[in-house]
Amino acid sequence: QVQVVESGGGLVQPGGSLSLSCVASGTRILFTSMGWYRQVPGKERELVATIMSGRFINYGDSVKDRFTVSRPGAKNTVYLQMNSLKPEDTAVYYCKAQFKEFTYWGQGTQVTVSS
């Protein structure tokens, strides 16, 4: 059974940095696409960053130039480096792993940006 597990969330002050990690396990499949989405109560889940086939990267407009997504080698692991964090980045961050029609989500990790 596939499991997607995020880690690294927490509380950080505005202007600070935080790193998230995600590991997908329980399968021999190498996911084609992995990435990050976030959601706040009452709003739809939105794209943060995805990386496809290890090289095609897509960022949400609100995080461009501040966040960096990476996926080292042929592994079902993806990272998100978040810099210059703002209060509006506060959300639950979800990891997504996708292979063809199969999509798996993690349980999410809370990121709170507050002084």
mmCIF file of N, CA, C and O in Angstrom, residues 14 35 45 48-49 56 63 67 76 80 90-91 98 105:
data_model
loop_
_atom_site.group_PDB
_atom_site.id
_atom_site.type_symbol
_atom_site.label_atom_id
_atom_site.label_comp_id
_atom_site.label_asym_id
_atom_site.label_seq_id
_atom_site.Cartn_x
_atom_site.Cartn_y
_atom_site.Cartn_z
ATOM 1 N N PRO A 14 7.771 35.710 10.138
ATOM 2 C CA PRO A 14 7.806 36.303 8.787
ATOM 3 C C PRO A 14 9.240 36.616 8.370
ATOM 4 O O PRO A 14 10.034 37.118 9.169
ATOM 5 N N GLY A 35 4.977 16.658 -5.973
ATOM 6 C CA GLY A 35 4.954 18.082 -5.698
ATOM 7 C C GLY A 35 4.169 18.444 -4.462
ATOM 8 O O GLY A 35 3.789 17.583 -3.669
ATOM 9 N N ARG A 45 -7.688 23.843 -2.494
ATOM 10 C CA ARG A 45 -6.273 23.491 -2.473
ATOM 11 C C ARG A 45 -5.593 24.118 -3.687
ATOM 12 O O ARG A 45 -6.121 24.058 -4.791
ATOM 13 N N VAL A 48 1.501 24.706 -5.160
ATOM 14 C CA VAL A 48 2.696 25.385 -4.667
ATOM 15 C C VAL A 48 3.821 25.141 -5.666
ATOM 16 O O VAL A 48 4.372 26.078 -6.236
ATOM 17 N N ALA A 49 4.168 23.870 -5.871
ATOM 18 C CA ALA A 49 5.229 23.542 -6.820
ATOM 19 C C ALA A 49 5.175 22.068 -7.157
ATOM 20 O O ALA A 49 4.915 21.243 -6.279
ATOM 21 N N PHE A 56 10.912 19.043 -15.182
ATOM 22 C CA PHE A 56 9.923 20.070 -15.538
ATOM 23 C C PHE A 56 9.270 20.568 -14.255
ATOM 24 O O PHE A 56 8.543 19.851 -13.591
ATOM 25 N N VAL A 63 4.396 31.960 -5.010
ATOM 26 C CA VAL A 63 5.615 31.460 -4.361
ATOM 27 C C VAL A 63 6.850 31.543 -5.244
ATOM 28 O O VAL A 63 7.956 31.210 -4.805
ATOM 29 N N PHE A 67 10.231 30.022 -3.190
ATOM 30 C CA PHE A 67 10.247 28.600 -2.868
ATOM 31 C C PHE A 67 11.017 27.843 -3.945
ATOM 32 O O PHE A 67 11.012 28.223 -5.117
ATOM 33 N N ASN A 76 11.458 8.388 -4.844
ATOM 34 C CA ASN A 76 10.130 8.936 -4.569
ATOM 35 C C ASN A 76 10.194 9.864 -3.371
ATOM 36 O O ASN A 76 9.505 9.674 -2.361
ATOM 37 N N LEU A 80 10.807 20.771 -0.412
ATOM 38 C CA LEU A 80 10.379 22.137 -0.679
ATOM 39 C C LEU A 80 11.130 23.066 0.264
ATOM 40 O O LEU A 80 10.968 22.979 1.480
ATOM 41 N N THR A 90 0.777 30.752 5.426
ATOM 42 C CA THR A 90 0.233 29.852 6.435
ATOM 43 C C THR A 90 -0.833 28.955 5.817
ATOM 44 O O THR A 90 -1.783 29.434 5.195
ATOM 45 N N ALA A 91 -0.655 27.649 5.980
ATOM 46 C CA ALA A 91 -1.566 26.673 5.373
ATOM 47 C C ALA A 91 -1.135 25.275 5.784
ATOM 48 O O ALA A 91 -0.078 25.089 6.386
ATOM 49 N N GLN A 98 2.168 11.198 -8.280
ATOM 50 C CA GLN A 98 1.299 10.778 -9.388
ATOM 51 C C GLN A 98 2.054 9.927 -10.385
ATOM 52 O O GLN A 98 3.194 10.231 -10.763
ATOM 53 N N TRP A 105 -2.034 11.230 -2.059
ATOM 54 C CA TRP A 105 -1.824 12.433 -1.249
ATOM 55 C C TRP A 105 -1.348 12.056 0.152
ATOM 56 O O TRP A 105 -1.753 11.039 0.703
#
